[in-house]
XYZ file of C-alpha atoms in Angstrom:
534
model
C 109.328 103.726 125.357
C 106.653 105.302 123.127
C 105.537 103.848 119.826
C 107.740 106.132 117.692
C 110.838 105.131 119.642
C 109.954 101.456 119.184
C 109.506 101.969 115.418
C 112.839 103.788 115.164
C 114.543 101.086 117.240
C 113.290 98.380 114.876
C 114.587 100.327 111.885
C 117.983 100.755 113.580
C 118.210 96.970 114.045
C 117.459 96.528 110.343
C 120.202 99.045 109.497
C 122.678 97.073 111.610
C 121.808 93.988 109.535
C 122.264 96.021 106.337
C 125.622 97.145 107.697
C 126.724 93.510 107.752
C 125.576 92.978 104.154
C 127.418 96.070 102.928
C 130.574 95.033 104.803
C 130.446 91.693 102.996
C 130.233 93.508 99.651
C 133.066 95.940 100.447
C 135.442 93.279 101.792
C 134.692 90.998 98.840
C 135.301 93.873 96.403
C 138.652 94.635 98.032
C 139.939 91.188 97.156
C 138.067 90.361 93.971
C 136.464 91.850 90.871
C 133.348 90.404 89.264
C 133.411 90.624 85.468
C 130.627 89.784 83.056
C 132.085 87.395 80.496
C 131.187 89.265 77.319
C 132.793 88.831 73.948
C 131.510 90.617 70.871
C 129.134 88.344 68.873
C 129.434 85.658 71.579
C 127.603 86.006 74.898
C 127.079 83.529 77.714
C 126.094 85.848 80.595
C 128.584 84.286 82.991
C 130.231 86.315 85.763
C 133.898 85.589 86.402
C 135.406 86.433 89.791
C 139.053 87.561 89.509
C 141.466 88.429 92.303
C 142.671 92.024 92.483
C 145.326 94.097 94.246
C 143.880 95.307 97.564
C 146.268 98.254 97.804
C 145.392 99.425 94.300
C 141.674 99.170 95.138
C 142.089 101.310 98.269
C 144.215 103.905 96.453
C 141.678 104.107 93.603
C 138.835 104.515 96.069
C 140.642 107.282 97.969
C 141.443 109.075 94.698
C 137.820 108.897 93.527
C 136.410 110.260 96.792
C 139.106 112.954 96.814
C 138.080 114.021 93.303
C 134.441 114.284 94.437
C 135.544 116.384 97.429
C 137.635 118.672 95.204
C 134.773 119.160 92.754
C 132.485 119.901 95.710
C 134.902 122.597 96.897
C 135.030 124.125 93.411
C 131.241 124.173 93.174
C 130.653 125.367 96.736
C 129.732 128.913 95.691
C 127.938 127.903 92.478
C 124.151 128.071 92.623
C 122.668 124.581 93.084
C 120.087 125.152 90.338
C 122.876 125.835 87.835
C 124.626 122.607 88.871
C 121.309 120.761 88.578
C 120.592 122.005 85.056
C 124.177 121.399 83.909
C 124.243 117.932 85.460
C 120.940 116.834 83.941
C 121.962 118.146 80.508
C 125.241 116.223 80.819
C 123.357 113.015 81.679
C 120.981 113.544 78.737
C 123.877 114.215 76.350
C 125.797 111.093 77.401
C 122.682 108.876 77.360
C 121.609 109.985 73.882
C 125.201 109.977 72.644
C 125.508 106.358 73.759
C 122.387 105.422 71.762
C 123.858 106.665 68.486
C 127.325 105.336 69.292
C 126.278 101.808 70.214
C 123.513 101.361 67.608
C 122.437 98.322 69.595
C 119.520 96.200 68.406
C 116.976 94.610 70.802
C 117.344 90.952 71.699
C 115.769 88.323 73.974
C 112.780 89.716 75.933
C 113.186 93.174 74.418
C 112.881 91.788 70.909
C 109.840 89.675 71.807
C 108.022 92.672 73.272
C 108.840 94.959 70.337
C 107.914 92.245 67.839
C 104.595 91.817 69.643
C 103.787 95.530 69.270
C 104.315 95.286 65.520
C 102.371 92.031 65.216
C 99.399 93.403 67.148
C 99.133 96.235 64.614
C 98.482 93.524 62.015
C 96.154 91.673 64.416
C 98.698 88.870 64.721
C 98.302 87.160 68.134
C 100.988 84.519 67.673
C 102.841 85.519 70.870
C 99.667 85.008 72.937
C 99.023 81.481 71.735
C 99.961 78.354 73.641
C 103.727 78.329 74.226
C 104.022 81.918 72.966
C 105.951 84.605 74.820
C 102.964 86.194 76.600
C 101.414 82.804 77.271
C 104.488 82.021 79.365
C 105.238 85.524 80.679
C 101.959 87.468 81.026
C 103.607 89.651 83.691
C 105.233 91.511 80.767
C 101.863 92.875 79.602
C 102.417 96.138 81.466
C 105.495 97.015 79.496
C 103.873 95.747 76.295
C 101.294 98.509 76.789
C 104.092 101.081 77.201
C 105.875 99.738 74.104
C 102.660 99.916 72.096
C 102.209 103.573 73.031
C 105.810 104.378 72.070
C 105.831 102.505 68.773
C 102.418 103.841 67.780
C 103.862 107.330 68.072
C 106.930 106.308 66.061
C 108.207 102.963 64.854
C 111.771 104.216 65.108
C 113.847 102.330 67.656
C 115.823 105.534 68.230
C 112.643 107.298 69.347
C 111.959 104.721 72.081
C 115.605 104.819 73.186
C 115.659 108.630 73.347
C 112.530 108.468 75.535
C 114.549 106.066 77.702
C 117.345 108.649 77.930
C 114.847 111.299 79.047
C 113.498 108.881 81.666
C 117.046 108.346 82.979
C 117.346 112.129 83.409
C 114.014 112.074 85.260
C 115.295 109.283 87.540
C 118.328 111.366 88.481
C 116.172 114.447 89.093
C 113.819 112.485 91.347
C 116.784 111.070 93.305
C 118.014 114.632 93.751
C 114.584 115.677 95.062
C 114.468 112.686 97.422
C 117.888 113.695 98.756
C 116.556 117.203 99.381
C 113.569 115.775 101.235
C 115.734 113.537 103.416
C 118.543 115.932 104.361
C 117.623 119.504 103.358
C 121.319 120.353 102.982
C 122.693 122.331 100.023
C 126.111 120.623 100.079
C 124.497 117.169 100.104
C 122.332 118.235 97.146
C 125.406 119.329 95.189
C 127.254 116.120 95.955
C 124.346 113.904 94.837
C 124.400 115.735 91.493
C 128.159 115.199 91.165
C 127.748 111.498 91.936
C 124.872 111.111 89.489
C 127.020 112.472 86.672
C 129.453 109.605 87.312
C 126.849 106.833 87.070
C 127.847 105.803 83.545
C 126.433 102.280 83.631
C 122.934 103.744 84.077
C 123.370 105.987 81.023
C 124.114 102.863 78.968
C 120.667 101.504 79.850
C 119.206 104.100 77.482
C 119.320 101.435 74.757
C 117.353 98.878 76.805
C 113.706 98.840 75.722
C 112.395 97.115 78.827
C 110.416 97.844 81.997
C 113.353 98.328 84.380
C 114.031 101.991 83.588
C 110.538 103.473 83.311
C 109.393 101.301 86.215
C 112.178 102.720 88.366
C 111.142 106.267 87.527
C 107.608 105.669 88.810
C 108.861 103.742 91.862
C 111.155 106.625 92.884
C 108.358 109.120 92.234
C 106.227 107.108 94.628
C 108.897 107.288 97.344
C 109.157 111.051 96.812
C 105.390 111.469 97.231
C 105.424 109.243 100.330
C 108.147 111.387 101.931
C 106.096 114.494 101.089
C 103.049 112.866 102.646
C 104.979 112.123 105.836
C 106.106 115.749 105.966
C 102.941 117.638 104.945
C 100.184 115.073 105.559
C 98.456 116.161 102.333
C 96.040 113.664 100.855
C 97.090 114.570 97.296
C 100.609 113.256 98.006
C 99.153 109.993 99.329
C 97.019 109.580 96.193
C 99.999 110.289 93.899
C 102.115 107.840 95.897
C 99.527 105.080 95.356
C 99.080 105.795 91.636
C 102.797 105.949 90.811
C 103.740 102.763 92.659
C 100.863 100.848 91.026
C 101.975 102.052 87.583
C 105.537 100.992 88.439
C 104.458 97.481 89.469
C 102.224 97.123 86.399
C 105.186 97.920 84.168
C 107.667 95.721 86.037
C 106.537 93.288 88.731
C 109.892 93.448 90.525
C 108.940 96.893 91.822
C 106.646 95.127 94.264
C 109.747 95.330 96.469
C 109.485 99.125 96.466
C 105.756 98.853 97.172
C 106.321 96.515 100.141
C 109.014 98.852 101.529
C 106.560 101.752 101.313
C 103.779 99.769 102.991
C 106.171 98.886 105.829
C 106.908 102.595 106.253
C 103.186 103.398 106.310
C 102.560 100.693 108.918
C 105.383 102.052 111.070
C 103.921 105.527 110.696
C 100.475 104.278 111.763
C 102.079 102.541 114.731
C 104.035 105.682 115.667
C 101.335 108.305 115.189
C 98.377 106.055 116.118
C 96.577 107.523 113.107
C 94.378 104.608 112.067
C 92.943 106.619 109.159
C 96.173 106.006 107.242
C 95.179 102.352 106.897
C 93.090 103.636 103.957
C 96.388 104.211 102.141
C 97.272 100.523 102.432
C 93.801 99.415 101.379
C 93.992 101.792 98.424
C 97.305 100.296 97.259
C 96.093 96.700 97.573
C 92.739 97.421 95.934
C 94.198 99.404 93.035
C 96.944 96.817 92.477
C 94.394 94.016 92.159
C 92.014 96.001 89.959
C 94.805 97.332 87.693
C 96.010 93.809 86.980
C 92.456 92.727 86.159
C 91.959 95.722 83.863
C 95.256 95.110 82.060
C 94.467 91.443 81.586
C 90.942 92.210 80.342
C 92.299 94.819 77.928
C 94.605 92.338 76.200
C 91.972 89.610 76.205
C 89.746 92.066 74.356
C 92.585 93.068 71.998
C 93.548 89.486 71.121
C 90.225 87.696 71.515
C 92.110 85.126 73.592
C 92.185 84.257 77.270
C 95.384 85.413 78.983
C 96.956 82.479 80.784
C 98.495 82.452 84.265
C 101.907 81.943 82.683
C 104.605 79.796 84.178
C 104.195 79.261 87.953
C 106.359 81.572 90.066
C 107.729 78.585 91.971
C 109.954 77.876 88.945
C 111.780 81.176 89.524
C 112.363 80.217 93.154
C 113.782 76.869 92.091
C 116.073 78.588 89.572
C 117.189 80.952 92.341
C 118.367 78.159 94.634
C 119.796 75.758 92.053
C 122.904 75.246 89.974
C 122.609 76.791 86.528
C 122.597 74.475 83.513
C 123.533 77.194 80.995
C 127.050 78.039 82.258
C 125.706 81.108 84.056
C 126.250 81.863 87.712
C 124.480 79.935 90.461
C 120.840 80.959 90.851
C 120.668 82.976 87.623
C 117.909 82.660 85.034
C 117.939 79.200 83.469
C 115.879 78.975 80.279
C 116.882 75.325 79.790
C 115.143 74.453 83.058
C 112.004 76.551 82.545
C 111.444 75.503 78.936
C 112.194 71.851 79.657
C 109.610 71.611 82.428
C 107.062 73.632 80.411
C 107.328 71.271 77.418
C 107.362 68.196 79.664
C 103.873 69.023 80.975
C 102.600 70.590 77.731
C 102.306 74.041 79.372
C 99.747 72.768 81.920
C 99.930 75.339 84.769
C 98.811 73.045 87.593
C 101.089 70.156 86.630
C 104.065 72.480 86.227
C 103.284 74.079 89.595
C 103.122 70.702 91.355
C 106.434 69.640 89.831
C 108.038 72.975 90.728
C 106.856 72.777 94.344
C 108.188 69.241 94.649
C 111.594 70.303 93.312
C 111.772 73.349 95.610
C 110.976 71.215 98.678
C 113.604 68.635 97.710
C 116.175 71.320 96.962
C 115.454 73.212 100.203
C 115.777 70.036 102.256
C 119.106 69.218 100.612
C 120.453 72.718 101.264
C 119.389 72.639 104.915
C 121.033 69.245 105.407
C 124.298 70.542 103.899
C 125.023 73.920 105.587
C 128.546 74.222 104.155
C 127.228 73.743 100.627
C 124.388 76.161 101.423
C 126.890 78.867 102.424
C 128.975 78.251 99.289
C 125.830 78.551 97.163
C 124.902 81.803 98.900
C 128.342 83.260 98.149
C 128.363 81.952 94.566
C 125.049 83.685 93.919
C 125.442 86.838 96.012
C 128.841 88.023 94.785
C 128.095 87.840 91.031
C 124.821 89.669 91.685
C 126.036 92.468 93.931
C 129.705 93.085 93.141
C 129.395 92.860 89.356
C 129.918 96.613 88.968
C 128.500 97.219 85.469
C 125.165 95.551 86.310
C 125.139 94.002 82.860
C 125.291 97.408 81.136
C 128.053 96.249 78.791
C 126.444 92.863 78.281
C 123.075 94.227 77.118
C 124.850 96.477 74.608
C 127.206 93.844 73.210
C 126.149 92.701 69.707
C 125.092 89.064 69.501
C 125.386 88.747 65.727
C 127.514 90.487 63.164
C 125.658 93.187 61.289
C 126.955 95.586 58.690
C 126.694 99.247 59.682
C 128.311 102.533 58.755
C 130.829 102.491 61.627
C 134.349 103.472 60.672
C 137.194 101.068 61.356
C 138.258 103.256 64.274
C 134.798 103.094 65.887
C 134.654 99.332 65.384
C 137.999 98.978 67.155
C 136.758 101.114 70.065
C 133.617 98.998 70.391
C 135.589 95.760 70.284
C 137.957 97.050 72.975
C 134.999 98.113 75.128
C 132.896 94.973 74.747
C 135.537 92.226 74.774
C 136.349 91.161 78.301
C 139.955 91.902 79.258
C 140.592 94.453 76.506
C 141.865 97.900 77.548
C 138.637 99.907 77.421
C 136.649 97.033 78.882
C 139.018 96.650 81.846
C 139.115 100.420 82.434
C 135.328 100.735 82.412
C 134.837 97.723 84.690
C 137.435 99.099 87.126
C 135.794 102.535 87.172
C 132.383 100.996 87.861
C 133.932 98.830 90.577
C 135.316 101.879 92.424
C 132.024 103.754 91.953
C 130.100 100.788 93.352
C 132.495 100.364 96.282
C 132.182 104.057 97.104
C 128.409 103.693 97.373
C 128.663 100.635 99.620
C 131.417 102.127 101.789
C 129.797 105.536 102.219
C 126.486 103.862 103.070
C 128.341 102.023 105.839
C 129.767 105.351 107.010
C 126.264 106.824 107.042
C 124.922 104.045 109.268
C 127.870 104.326 111.659
C 127.589 108.125 111.850
C 123.817 108.343 112.055
C 122.731 105.179 113.875
C 121.458 107.214 116.863
C 119.469 109.578 114.623
C 118.125 107.075 112.076
C 114.322 106.964 112.000
C 111.763 105.073 109.968
C 111.047 108.039 107.675
C 114.673 108.524 106.572
C 115.407 104.815 106.212
C 112.951 103.963 103.439
C 115.751 103.640 100.856
C 117.630 101.240 103.139
C 114.465 99.137 103.568
C 114.100 99.051 99.782
C 117.724 97.936 99.395
C 117.225 95.166 101.971
C 114.069 94.038 100.180
C 115.987 93.702 96.924
C 118.760 91.765 98.662
C 116.403 89.306 100.382
C 114.234 88.826 97.297
C 117.133 87.987 94.999
C 118.725 85.707 97.597
C 115.886 83.262 96.922
C 114.530 84.350 93.526
C 116.156 83.904 90.145
C 118.659 86.697 89.712
C 120.891 88.643 87.351
C 123.070 91.643 88.080
C 120.908 93.604 85.628
C 118.008 93.158 88.084
C 119.694 94.757 91.118
C 121.178 98.053 89.896
C 118.218 100.024 91.264
C 118.879 98.815 94.812
C 122.418 100.181 94.708
C 121.189 103.378 93.077
C 118.819 104.143 95.972
C 121.834 104.257 98.316
C 123.232 107.323 96.512
C 121.531 109.871 98.839
C 123.186 108.242 101.861
C 126.491 108.226 99.975
C 126.168 111.948 99.260
C 125.387 112.689 102.917
C 128.467 110.780 104.131
C 130.770 112.539 101.670
C 129.251 115.886 102.740
C 130.125 115.131 106.365
C 133.681 114.220 105.375
C 133.845 117.496 103.449
C 132.622 119.439 106.501
C 135.192 117.825 108.780
C 138.034 118.526 106.339
C 136.834 122.126 105.968
C 136.744 122.585 109.743
C 140.273 121.223 110.073
C 141.474 123.682 107.434
C 139.824 126.552 109.333
C 141.561 125.525 112.571
C 144.879 125.221 110.732
C 144.470 128.733 109.275
C 143.688 130.057 112.746
C 146.873 128.470 114.057
C 148.902 130.152 111.320
C 147.357 133.563 112.058
C 148.033 133.268 115.750
C 151.573 132.036 115.080
C 152.213 135.160 113.020
C 150.844 137.497 115.701
C 152.527 135.931 118.720
C 156.201 135.505 119.483
C 155.640 132.261 121.350
C 153.910 129.812 119.035
C 153.466 127.231 121.805
C 151.397 129.741 123.782
C 149.385 130.477 120.634
C 148.407 126.829 120.159
C 147.553 126.576 123.826
C 145.255 129.588 123.565
C 143.477 128.199 120.493
C 143.007 124.773 122.041
């Protein structure tokens, strides 16, 4: 067995493991629906798991896939570029339309970052002082730089949100290009565009002034350049891959998962091709990542005249990820009561907080290992709210926290209330739609693995490796469903491929059926006709 076969075999084993994860999600979704407990002006970020009708779920799923197949048939003879332009314009229209419909105001981290941009204009460094936002969370400095650029161009919140909408369009375009690189099939390309136009929860993120969206754009760009590098071996693609993934990680640290997935692919490629020169790519990523963080830190130390702290130790996020939540949220979700309590207890002393966090993680880990049944229950309690909550917090982040007067008509206010309040008609309809959309992605990804397991190779499996990285990371790290949408999104190309294969098989059956009818009409003995065809 040569090196390439070994690398592909390892990737196939990983895909089999992913198959088990996706089966867990699909089976769980058949019997239950995860709903974010949102009520207008009153939010607690709790996910409620409700039972649902299995038969209705299956029927809804079949109907949705059938609609995609019918649209594919209608668009079969339409030029792909026309579908692309129309689809991207549709996504832009919906994303911008949502901004002006929702009129949502920033809150929580978003508000702190935007406030900091305004304060820095007046040379106010309050959020960098001891106990301030960036003293605790210096990993947000990357997006602070982005926010400063945006709000220096225009202080209008709408401007920043419209830029977000444009970035969402860019994300969908890049996914389309990645799909082209992976499969080079016109039907698959058309189907990915159809599926992207149905990803409504992503369009609602246009209001979220945060690093998730722009970070994802750069992370996907990096994957696209890596695939080009694998195909053409051009150094310019390698350089662009390194730059874009570093920018992505600077903006949002969570995209380290994408970076690690890419480095794994590069290592497998080095192992397969025995091209040791490609190790420079890995060294370039590591070196640039370290230097970019130093430069960013130095920049804000110069801007504020203050030393940027290490922030809260990362071990606290691990402890939150494996512990019961004290704020009525789901198991393992972000727990501000815990983090703030321990920070104040040790007067924001990094080393003391770190020691206490490590002690708690060791104690918690030991308890979980000694109680395997409880460990399994904790895993389920955390995993299902994270991965089968179908809106990925899109409704929650848009739900108003406080009552504010605006120029909405009574009719619009009623629509918003029905959409935001859990259990109301529009809310239930939207959640159900997102549930079926999510299930389709999981199910069709399973179909892809089953159909292609013999042909899967390390180059075409990078999106699966990224998905697995997100799953493993958030199994142990503090989580929210809003943090994992990108890992479901990267499965869309595989979903499109599976639906394309179903379309091809249905088309072939129709051709055979038409041949039967023709032969039946031209022969007196229809039995002989079928025998001849078969």
